[in-house]
């Protein structure tokens, strides 16, 4: 086995229960999603207040994605040096404070600078949090717990929709952004109540290794195949996700429907994520990581193709819900599968680098849609490109991936 070693050693005694760990880390994940979700509504409000054009609006999202790529890489490698808990707290504080400060900005440049910092915190927190949970849960339920951790993302989007619907029209976008600073207080709570990963605390040698050594080892002969698989998978998943989901409302408007940008549509799409997460959480320990990734990504590709070529509201909404169901279920499996490819000594580095490569895809996906629409290409053709990208990720998992279900982590 090239990516994982089964050992008979028991993990160190846990000082926090599984449910409590899931709750503590999950609330942090929820706040991340809340911040990302609010941004889409804030951008629309900024366009009115500051008179932004479509290009300036697009760059706000791109700067956020660039920050996520940088944060995933930087904080991922440092998680192997100083510990998962510290990085989890630092990233929460960074994106919370930056988001809160952005409420006071009066220029686009200042707002975008702070959004870059918000993206750094968010991009670093997600892979580090999943690594922390993976290392703290028994092998027999590790995958299920990490997928359930990812389900907090849907809850965060629901809260973002509620805040945006009730707060922004009455009190404005600045108040909505101030509410996203709440995680800074939560990070203080984490300092006192969350233990670090038991696997990291017993790996004393990891603190003596250099960052460059960890980066080299991710591409060493033993882990090169797993790294290649993850990089292809992350890039194709994030590229297609941001390319499709950031444009879903615009696609439906372009097809002649006017209800899609409403709160009702956002709520429908978000609710469809929850059964996707929960079914993936059940299947991942029953049939394995590769099964969930392959089947849910194929479901994503099929749904995307139907959505891109749909002509009626019924087909659009149905395929859109299935698209959300399958894609977010695959995301849960992706976060469960990634940390399992490396030993504890380079796990944060490997997961962070893979996520960083994925975030690069998140930059190019939306830009591709905008450029192709401007060039006059049909949305069905554009979504077919994302279908093809997803299939490439599926092939990578089938050919290069190794099943890690219920194996003890190194």
PDB file of C-alpha atoms in Angstrom, residues 150-408:
ATOM      1  CA  UNK A 150     -18.479  18.890   6.413  1.00  0.00           C
ATOM      2  CA  UNK A 151     -22.275  18.943   6.829  1.00  0.00           C
ATOM      3  CA  UNK A 152     -21.888  21.963   9.120  1.00  0.00           C
ATOM      4  CA  UNK A 153     -21.101  23.842   5.899  1.00  0.00           C
ATOM      5  CA  UNK A 154     -24.749  23.595   4.856  1.00  0.00           C
ATOM      6  CA  UNK A 155     -25.854  24.915   8.262  1.00  0.00           C
ATOM      7  CA  UNK A 156     -23.515  27.873   7.833  1.00  0.00           C
ATOM      8  CA  UNK A 157     -25.003  28.656   4.439  1.00  0.00           C
ATOM      9  CA  UNK A 158     -28.488  28.551   5.930  1.00  0.00           C
ATOM     10  CA  UNK A 159     -27.497  31.066   8.603  1.00  0.00           C
ATOM     11  CA  UNK A 160     -25.844  33.237   5.951  1.00  0.00           C
ATOM     12  CA  UNK A 161     -29.056  33.216   3.927  1.00  0.00           C
ATOM     13  CA  UNK A 162     -31.100  34.171   6.996  1.00  0.00           C
ATOM     14  CA  UNK A 163     -28.726  36.983   7.981  1.00  0.00           C
ATOM     15  CA  UNK A 164     -28.607  38.280   4.431  1.00  0.00           C
ATOM     16  CA  UNK A 165     -32.377  38.113   4.055  1.00  0.00           C
ATOM     17  CA  UNK A 166     -33.281  39.788   7.347  1.00  0.00           C
ATOM     18  CA  UNK A 167     -30.238  41.937   8.171  1.00  0.00           C
ATOM     19  CA  UNK A 168     -28.876  43.414   4.933  1.00  0.00           C
ATOM     20  CA  UNK A 169     -32.141  44.980   3.666  1.00  0.00           C
ATOM     21  CA  UNK A 170     -32.786  46.660   7.038  1.00  0.00           C
ATOM     22  CA  UNK A 171     -29.392  47.350   8.603  1.00  0.00           C
ATOM     23  CA  UNK A 172     -27.059  47.031   5.622  1.00  0.00           C
ATOM     24  CA  UNK A 173     -24.093  44.885   4.606  1.00  0.00           C
ATOM     25  CA  UNK A 174     -21.758  46.357   7.228  1.00  0.00           C
ATOM     26  CA  UNK A 175     -23.788  44.910  10.110  1.00  0.00           C
ATOM     27  CA  UNK A 176     -23.899  41.536   8.369  1.00  0.00           C
ATOM     28  CA  UNK A 177     -20.099  41.480   8.119  1.00  0.00           C
ATOM     29  CA  UNK A 178     -19.722  42.465  11.770  1.00  0.00           C
ATOM     30  CA  UNK A 179     -21.731  39.378  12.694  1.00  0.00           C
ATOM     31  CA  UNK A 180     -19.076  37.231  10.994  1.00  0.00           C
ATOM     32  CA  UNK A 181     -16.515  38.384  13.571  1.00  0.00           C
ATOM     33  CA  UNK A 182     -18.169  36.140  16.178  1.00  0.00           C
ATOM     34  CA  UNK A 183     -15.732  33.247  15.517  1.00  0.00           C
ATOM     35  CA  UNK A 184     -12.938  35.318  17.123  1.00  0.00           C
ATOM     36  CA  UNK A 185     -14.680  34.815  20.471  1.00  0.00           C
ATOM     37  CA  UNK A 186     -15.175  31.142  19.653  1.00  0.00           C
ATOM     38  CA  UNK A 187     -11.433  30.774  19.023  1.00  0.00           C
ATOM     39  CA  UNK A 188     -10.750  31.879  22.603  1.00  0.00           C
ATOM     40  CA  UNK A 189     -13.081  29.138  23.781  1.00  0.00           C
ATOM     41  CA  UNK A 190     -11.154  26.640  21.669  1.00  0.00           C
ATOM     42  CA  UNK A 191      -7.885  27.532  23.426  1.00  0.00           C
ATOM     43  CA  UNK A 192      -9.216  26.239  26.704  1.00  0.00           C
ATOM     44  CA  UNK A 193     -11.406  23.357  25.637  1.00  0.00           C
ATOM     45  CA  UNK A 194      -9.913  21.658  22.586  1.00  0.00           C
ATOM     46  CA  UNK A 195      -6.936  19.277  22.890  1.00  0.00           C
ATOM     47  CA  UNK A 196      -4.511  18.957  20.012  1.00  0.00           C
ATOM     48  CA  UNK A 197      -4.412  15.915  17.796  1.00  0.00           C
ATOM     49  CA  UNK A 198      -3.177  12.906  19.812  1.00  0.00           C
ATOM     50  CA  UNK A 199      -1.131  11.768  16.816  1.00  0.00           C
ATOM     51  CA  UNK A 200       0.650  15.112  16.533  1.00  0.00           C
ATOM     52  CA  UNK A 201       1.496  15.276  20.232  1.00  0.00           C
ATOM     53  CA  UNK A 202       3.302  11.923  20.148  1.00  0.00           C
ATOM     54  CA  UNK A 203       5.235  12.752  16.940  1.00  0.00           C
ATOM     55  CA  UNK A 204       8.026  14.678  18.625  1.00  0.00           C
ATOM     56  CA  UNK A 205      10.274  14.332  15.580  1.00  0.00           C
ATOM     57  CA  UNK A 206       7.836  16.350  13.465  1.00  0.00           C
ATOM     58  CA  UNK A 207       8.843  19.480  15.344  1.00  0.00           C
ATOM     59  CA  UNK A 208      12.482  18.945  14.365  1.00  0.00           C
ATOM     60  CA  UNK A 209      11.828  18.631  10.642  1.00  0.00           C
ATOM     61  CA  UNK A 210      12.051  21.587   8.271  1.00  0.00           C
ATOM     62  CA  UNK A 211       9.105  22.769   6.209  1.00  0.00           C
ATOM     63  CA  UNK A 212      11.033  22.108   2.995  1.00  0.00           C
ATOM     64  CA  UNK A 213      11.722  18.544   4.097  1.00  0.00           C
ATOM     65  CA  UNK A 214       8.004  17.979   4.650  1.00  0.00           C
ATOM     66  CA  UNK A 215       7.167  19.422   1.240  1.00  0.00           C
ATOM     67  CA  UNK A 216       9.745  17.184  -0.444  1.00  0.00           C
ATOM     68  CA  UNK A 217       8.421  14.118   1.349  1.00  0.00           C
ATOM     69  CA  UNK A 218       4.898  14.756   0.047  1.00  0.00           C
ATOM     70  CA  UNK A 219       6.348  14.073  -3.420  1.00  0.00           C
ATOM     71  CA  UNK A 220       8.678  11.272  -2.317  1.00  0.00           C
ATOM     72  CA  UNK A 221       8.401   7.904  -4.075  1.00  0.00           C
ATOM     73  CA  UNK A 222       6.187   6.475  -1.349  1.00  0.00           C
ATOM     74  CA  UNK A 223       3.545   9.224  -1.535  1.00  0.00           C
ATOM     75  CA  UNK A 224       3.916  10.601  -5.087  1.00  0.00           C
ATOM     76  CA  UNK A 225       1.048   8.508  -6.463  1.00  0.00           C
ATOM     77  CA  UNK A 226      -1.329   9.615  -3.700  1.00  0.00           C
ATOM     78  CA  UNK A 227      -0.237  13.235  -4.104  1.00  0.00           C
ATOM     79  CA  UNK A 228      -0.829  13.194  -7.863  1.00  0.00           C
ATOM     80  CA  UNK A 229      -4.251  11.668  -7.347  1.00  0.00           C
ATOM     81  CA  UNK A 230      -5.205  14.269  -4.733  1.00  0.00           C
ATOM     82  CA  UNK A 231      -3.976  17.217  -6.756  1.00  0.00           C
ATOM     83  CA  UNK A 232      -5.956  16.124  -9.820  1.00  0.00           C
ATOM     84  CA  UNK A 233      -9.020  15.396  -7.688  1.00  0.00           C
ATOM     85  CA  UNK A 234      -8.898  18.651  -5.726  1.00  0.00           C
ATOM     86  CA  UNK A 235      -8.322  20.791  -8.817  1.00  0.00           C
ATOM     87  CA  UNK A 236     -11.175  19.247 -10.802  1.00  0.00           C
ATOM     88  CA  UNK A 237     -13.638  19.292  -7.879  1.00  0.00           C
ATOM     89  CA  UNK A 238     -12.967  22.890  -6.826  1.00  0.00           C
ATOM     90  CA  UNK A 239     -12.692  24.128 -10.431  1.00  0.00           C
ATOM     91  CA  UNK A 240     -16.097  22.696 -11.280  1.00  0.00           C
ATOM     92  CA  UNK A 241     -17.744  23.611  -7.954  1.00  0.00           C
ATOM     93  CA  UNK A 242     -16.922  27.305  -8.068  1.00  0.00           C
ATOM     94  CA  UNK A 243     -17.437  27.477 -11.823  1.00  0.00           C
ATOM     95  CA  UNK A 244     -20.936  26.027 -11.526  1.00  0.00           C
ATOM     96  CA  UNK A 245     -22.265  27.125  -8.150  1.00  0.00           C
ATOM     97  CA  UNK A 246     -21.207  30.773  -8.312  1.00  0.00           C
ATOM     98  CA  UNK A 247     -23.002  31.024 -11.650  1.00  0.00           C
ATOM     99  CA  UNK A 248     -26.158  29.025 -10.869  1.00  0.00           C
ATOM    100  CA  UNK A 249     -28.405  32.074 -10.260  1.00  0.00           C
ATOM    101  CA  UNK A 250     -27.033  33.870 -13.325  1.00  0.00           C
ATOM    102  CA  UNK A 251     -27.550  30.768 -15.464  1.00  0.00           C
ATOM    103  CA  UNK A 252     -31.192  30.537 -14.451  1.00  0.00           C
ATOM    104  CA  UNK A 253     -31.743  34.257 -15.018  1.00  0.00           C
ATOM    105  CA  UNK A 254     -30.232  33.830 -18.472  1.00  0.00           C
ATOM    106  CA  UNK A 255     -32.787  31.104 -19.148  1.00  0.00           C
ATOM    107  CA  UNK A 256     -35.579  33.561 -18.444  1.00  0.00           C
ATOM    108  CA  UNK A 257     -36.542  32.816 -14.840  1.00  0.00           C
ATOM    109  CA  UNK A 258     -36.664  35.628 -12.315  1.00  0.00           C
ATOM    110  CA  UNK A 259     -37.208  33.809  -9.021  1.00  0.00           C
ATOM    111  CA  UNK A 260     -33.755  32.304  -8.802  1.00  0.00           C
ATOM    112  CA  UNK A 261     -31.848  35.007  -6.999  1.00  0.00           C
ATOM    113  CA  UNK A 262     -34.437  35.004  -4.218  1.00  0.00           C
ATOM    114  CA  UNK A 263     -34.016  33.670  -0.707  1.00  0.00           C
ATOM    115  CA  UNK A 264     -36.395  30.822  -1.538  1.00  0.00           C
ATOM    116  CA  UNK A 265     -34.102  29.410  -4.234  1.00  0.00           C
ATOM    117  CA  UNK A 266     -30.986  29.713  -2.068  1.00  0.00           C
ATOM    118  CA  UNK A 267     -32.812  27.889   0.722  1.00  0.00           C
ATOM    119  CA  UNK A 268     -33.930  25.072  -1.588  1.00  0.00           C
ATOM    120  CA  UNK A 269     -30.423  24.550  -2.934  1.00  0.00           C
ATOM    121  CA  UNK A 270     -28.879  24.618   0.536  1.00  0.00           C
ATOM    122  CA  UNK A 271     -31.364  22.158   2.018  1.00  0.00           C
ATOM    123  CA  UNK A 272     -30.538  19.718  -0.795  1.00  0.00           C
ATOM    124  CA  UNK A 273     -26.976  19.576   0.506  1.00  0.00           C
ATOM    125  CA  UNK A 274     -27.956  18.001   3.817  1.00  0.00           C
ATOM    126  CA  UNK A 275     -29.178  14.611   2.540  1.00  0.00           C
ATOM    127  CA  UNK A 276     -26.102  14.560   0.293  1.00  0.00           C
ATOM    128  CA  UNK A 277     -23.847  14.828   3.335  1.00  0.00           C
ATOM    129  CA  UNK A 278     -25.820  12.367   5.459  1.00  0.00           C
ATOM    130  CA  UNK A 279     -26.040   9.645   2.811  1.00  0.00           C
ATOM    131  CA  UNK A 280     -22.324  10.051   2.046  1.00  0.00           C
ATOM    132  CA  UNK A 281     -21.571   9.763   5.777  1.00  0.00           C
ATOM    133  CA  UNK A 282     -23.414   6.427   5.873  1.00  0.00           C
ATOM    134  CA  UNK A 283     -21.974   5.023   2.623  1.00  0.00           C
ATOM    135  CA  UNK A 284     -18.373   6.021   3.344  1.00  0.00           C
ATOM    136  CA  UNK A 285     -17.905   3.460   6.105  1.00  0.00           C
ATOM    137  CA  UNK A 286     -20.114   0.834   4.482  1.00  0.00           C
ATOM    138  CA  UNK A 287     -18.709   0.878   0.941  1.00  0.00           C
ATOM    139  CA  UNK A 288     -15.548   2.957   1.238  1.00  0.00           C
ATOM    140  CA  UNK A 289     -14.094   6.318   0.244  1.00  0.00           C
ATOM    141  CA  UNK A 290     -13.496   5.494  -3.419  1.00  0.00           C
ATOM    142  CA  UNK A 291     -17.077   4.290  -3.887  1.00  0.00           C
ATOM    143  CA  UNK A 292     -18.534   7.521  -2.482  1.00  0.00           C
ATOM    144  CA  UNK A 293     -16.164   9.768  -4.426  1.00  0.00           C
ATOM    145  CA  UNK A 294     -16.682   7.988  -7.739  1.00  0.00           C
ATOM    146  CA  UNK A 295     -20.465   7.562  -7.477  1.00  0.00           C
ATOM    147  CA  UNK A 296     -21.202  11.037  -6.124  1.00  0.00           C
ATOM    148  CA  UNK A 297     -18.918  12.758  -8.627  1.00  0.00           C
ATOM    149  CA  UNK A 298     -20.559  10.868 -11.507  1.00  0.00           C
ATOM    150  CA  UNK A 299     -23.914  11.967 -10.087  1.00  0.00           C
ATOM    151  CA  UNK A 300     -22.587  15.526 -10.035  1.00  0.00           C
ATOM    152  CA  UNK A 301     -21.509  15.333 -13.682  1.00  0.00           C
ATOM    153  CA  UNK A 302     -24.854  13.938 -14.855  1.00  0.00           C
ATOM    154  CA  UNK A 303     -26.819  16.526 -12.856  1.00  0.00           C
ATOM    155  CA  UNK A 304     -24.649  19.349 -14.186  1.00  0.00           C
ATOM    156  CA  UNK A 305     -25.184  18.249 -17.776  1.00  0.00           C
ATOM    157  CA  UNK A 306     -28.971  18.136 -17.316  1.00  0.00           C
ATOM    158  CA  UNK A 307     -28.959  21.498 -15.536  1.00  0.00           C
ATOM    159  CA  UNK A 308     -26.934  23.167 -18.268  1.00  0.00           C
ATOM    160  CA  UNK A 309     -29.358  21.973 -20.947  1.00  0.00           C
ATOM    161  CA  UNK A 310     -32.631  22.335 -19.015  1.00  0.00           C
ATOM    162  CA  UNK A 311     -35.375  24.546 -20.427  1.00  0.00           C
ATOM    163  CA  UNK A 312     -38.119  24.370 -17.788  1.00  0.00           C
ATOM    164  CA  UNK A 313     -38.255  25.486 -14.177  1.00  0.00           C
ATOM    165  CA  UNK A 314     -39.107  21.953 -12.980  1.00  0.00           C
ATOM    166  CA  UNK A 315     -36.030  20.451 -14.652  1.00  0.00           C
ATOM    167  CA  UNK A 316     -33.797  23.322 -13.519  1.00  0.00           C
ATOM    168  CA  UNK A 317     -34.808  23.050  -9.880  1.00  0.00           C
ATOM    169  CA  UNK A 318     -34.736  19.245  -9.817  1.00  0.00           C
ATOM    170  CA  UNK A 319     -31.357  18.945 -11.513  1.00  0.00           C
ATOM    171  CA  UNK A 320     -30.047  21.828  -9.405  1.00  0.00           C
ATOM    172  CA  UNK A 321     -31.044  20.041  -6.218  1.00  0.00           C
ATOM    173  CA  UNK A 322     -29.407  16.799  -7.374  1.00  0.00           C
ATOM    174  CA  UNK A 323     -26.329  18.780  -8.354  1.00  0.00           C
ATOM    175  CA  UNK A 324     -26.151  20.177  -4.824  1.00  0.00           C
ATOM    176  CA  UNK A 325     -26.897  16.750  -3.287  1.00  0.00           C
ATOM    177  CA  UNK A 326     -24.155  14.867  -5.128  1.00  0.00           C
ATOM    178  CA  UNK A 327     -21.513  17.592  -5.203  1.00  0.00           C
ATOM    179  CA  UNK A 328     -21.580  18.383  -1.507  1.00  0.00           C
ATOM    180  CA  UNK A 329     -21.648  14.686  -0.610  1.00  0.00           C
ATOM    181  CA  UNK A 330     -18.496  14.293  -2.691  1.00  0.00           C
ATOM    182  CA  UNK A 331     -16.939  17.236  -0.851  1.00  0.00           C
ATOM    183  CA  UNK A 332     -17.482  15.432   2.436  1.00  0.00           C
ATOM    184  CA  UNK A 333     -15.743  12.315   1.129  1.00  0.00           C
ATOM    185  CA  UNK A 334     -12.899  14.454  -0.244  1.00  0.00           C
ATOM    186  CA  UNK A 335     -12.165  15.949   3.166  1.00  0.00           C
ATOM    187  CA  UNK A 336     -12.326  12.503   4.764  1.00  0.00           C
ATOM    188  CA  UNK A 337     -10.064  10.879   2.145  1.00  0.00           C
ATOM    189  CA  UNK A 338      -7.337  13.531   1.919  1.00  0.00           C
ATOM    190  CA  UNK A 339      -5.720  13.327   5.393  1.00  0.00           C
ATOM    191  CA  UNK A 340      -5.696   9.527   5.183  1.00  0.00           C
ATOM    192  CA  UNK A 341      -3.127   9.576   2.380  1.00  0.00           C
ATOM    193  CA  UNK A 342      -0.186  10.652   4.566  1.00  0.00           C
ATOM    194  CA  UNK A 343       1.436   9.837   7.910  1.00  0.00           C
ATOM    195  CA  UNK A 344       0.978  12.294  10.783  1.00  0.00           C
ATOM    196  CA  UNK A 345       4.434  13.769  10.297  1.00  0.00           C
ATOM    197  CA  UNK A 346       3.473  15.309   6.913  1.00  0.00           C
ATOM    198  CA  UNK A 347      -0.318  15.067   7.026  1.00  0.00           C
ATOM    199  CA  UNK A 348      -0.969  18.780   7.456  1.00  0.00           C
ATOM    200  CA  UNK A 349       1.489  19.625   4.682  1.00  0.00           C
ATOM    201  CA  UNK A 350       0.024  17.086   2.266  1.00  0.00           C
ATOM    202  CA  UNK A 351      -3.582  18.074   2.928  1.00  0.00           C
ATOM    203  CA  UNK A 352      -2.769  21.783   2.763  1.00  0.00           C
ATOM    204  CA  UNK A 353      -0.881  21.498  -0.526  1.00  0.00           C
ATOM    205  CA  UNK A 354      -3.704  19.511  -2.124  1.00  0.00           C
ATOM    206  CA  UNK A 355      -6.265  22.059  -0.965  1.00  0.00           C
ATOM    207  CA  UNK A 356      -4.082  24.905  -2.285  1.00  0.00           C
ATOM    208  CA  UNK A 357      -3.966  23.300  -5.742  1.00  0.00           C
ATOM    209  CA  UNK A 358      -7.737  22.963  -5.581  1.00  0.00           C
ATOM    210  CA  UNK A 359      -8.188  26.633  -4.740  1.00  0.00           C
ATOM    211  CA  UNK A 360      -6.258  27.531  -7.885  1.00  0.00           C
ATOM    212  CA  UNK A 361      -9.003  25.711  -9.756  1.00  0.00           C
ATOM    213  CA  UNK A 362     -11.497  27.810  -7.806  1.00  0.00           C
ATOM    214  CA  UNK A 363      -9.919  30.943  -9.266  1.00  0.00           C
ATOM    215  CA  UNK A 364     -10.079  29.777 -12.874  1.00  0.00           C
ATOM    216  CA  UNK A 365     -13.519  28.136 -12.859  1.00  0.00           C
ATOM    217  CA  UNK A 366     -15.644  31.306 -12.517  1.00  0.00           C
ATOM    218  CA  UNK A 367     -13.316  33.267 -14.822  1.00  0.00           C
ATOM    219  CA  UNK A 368     -13.743  30.595 -17.508  1.00  0.00           C
ATOM    220  CA  UNK A 369     -17.520  30.864 -17.342  1.00  0.00           C
ATOM    221  CA  UNK A 370     -17.430  34.647 -17.649  1.00  0.00           C
ATOM    222  CA  UNK A 371     -15.059  34.622 -20.597  1.00  0.00           C
ATOM    223  CA  UNK A 372     -16.963  31.904 -22.484  1.00  0.00           C
ATOM    224  CA  UNK A 373     -20.321  33.595 -21.927  1.00  0.00           C
ATOM    225  CA  UNK A 374     -18.844  36.850 -23.215  1.00  0.00           C
ATOM    226  CA  UNK A 375     -17.552  34.978 -26.263  1.00  0.00           C
ATOM    227  CA  UNK A 376     -21.077  33.752 -26.961  1.00  0.00           C
ATOM    228  CA  UNK A 377     -20.827  30.107 -25.951  1.00  0.00           C
ATOM    229  CA  UNK A 378     -23.978  28.326 -24.792  1.00  0.00           C
ATOM    230  CA  UNK A 379     -24.286  27.503 -21.089  1.00  0.00           C
ATOM    231  CA  UNK A 380     -24.848  23.847 -21.975  1.00  0.00           C
ATOM    232  CA  UNK A 381     -21.416  23.738 -23.620  1.00  0.00           C
ATOM    233  CA  UNK A 382     -19.828  25.452 -20.625  1.00  0.00           C
ATOM    234  CA  UNK A 383     -21.343  22.992 -18.155  1.00  0.00           C
ATOM    235  CA  UNK A 384     -20.180  20.150 -20.384  1.00  0.00           C
ATOM    236  CA  UNK A 385     -16.618  21.349 -19.752  1.00  0.00           C
ATOM    237  CA  UNK A 386     -17.180  21.033 -16.015  1.00  0.00           C
ATOM    238  CA  UNK A 387     -18.658  17.563 -16.550  1.00  0.00           C
ATOM    239  CA  UNK A 388     -15.467  16.592 -18.358  1.00  0.00           C
ATOM    240  CA  UNK A 389     -13.313  17.987 -15.556  1.00  0.00           C
ATOM    241  CA  UNK A 390     -15.243  15.969 -12.979  1.00  0.00           C
ATOM    242  CA  UNK A 391     -14.818  12.775 -15.012  1.00  0.00           C
ATOM    243  CA  UNK A 392     -11.046  13.382 -15.079  1.00  0.00           C
ATOM    244  CA  UNK A 393     -11.139  13.508 -11.275  1.00  0.00           C
ATOM    245  CA  UNK A 394     -13.129  10.258 -11.198  1.00  0.00           C
ATOM    246  CA  UNK A 395     -10.586   8.526 -13.443  1.00  0.00           C
ATOM    247  CA  UNK A 396      -7.786   9.740 -11.177  1.00  0.00           C
ATOM    248  CA  UNK A 397      -9.443   8.193  -8.115  1.00  0.00           C
ATOM    249  CA  UNK A 398     -10.113   4.894  -9.896  1.00  0.00           C
ATOM    250  CA  UNK A 399      -6.618   4.498 -11.312  1.00  0.00           C
ATOM    251  CA  UNK A 400      -4.443   6.079  -8.612  1.00  0.00           C
ATOM    252  CA  UNK A 401      -6.484   5.964  -5.415  1.00  0.00           C
ATOM    253  CA  UNK A 402      -6.079   3.391  -2.654  1.00  0.00           C
ATOM    254  CA  UNK A 403      -9.000   2.488  -0.387  1.00  0.00           C
ATOM    255  CA  UNK A 404      -8.394   3.671   3.193  1.00  0.00           C
ATOM    256  CA  UNK A 405     -11.635   2.598   4.868  1.00  0.00           C
ATOM    257  CA  UNK A 406     -11.148   1.703   8.537  1.00  0.00           C
ATOM    258  CA  UNK A 407      -7.342   1.611   8.378  1.00  0.00           C
ATOM    259  CA  UNK A 408      -5.324   2.959  11.282  1.00  0.00           C
TER     260      UNK A 408
END
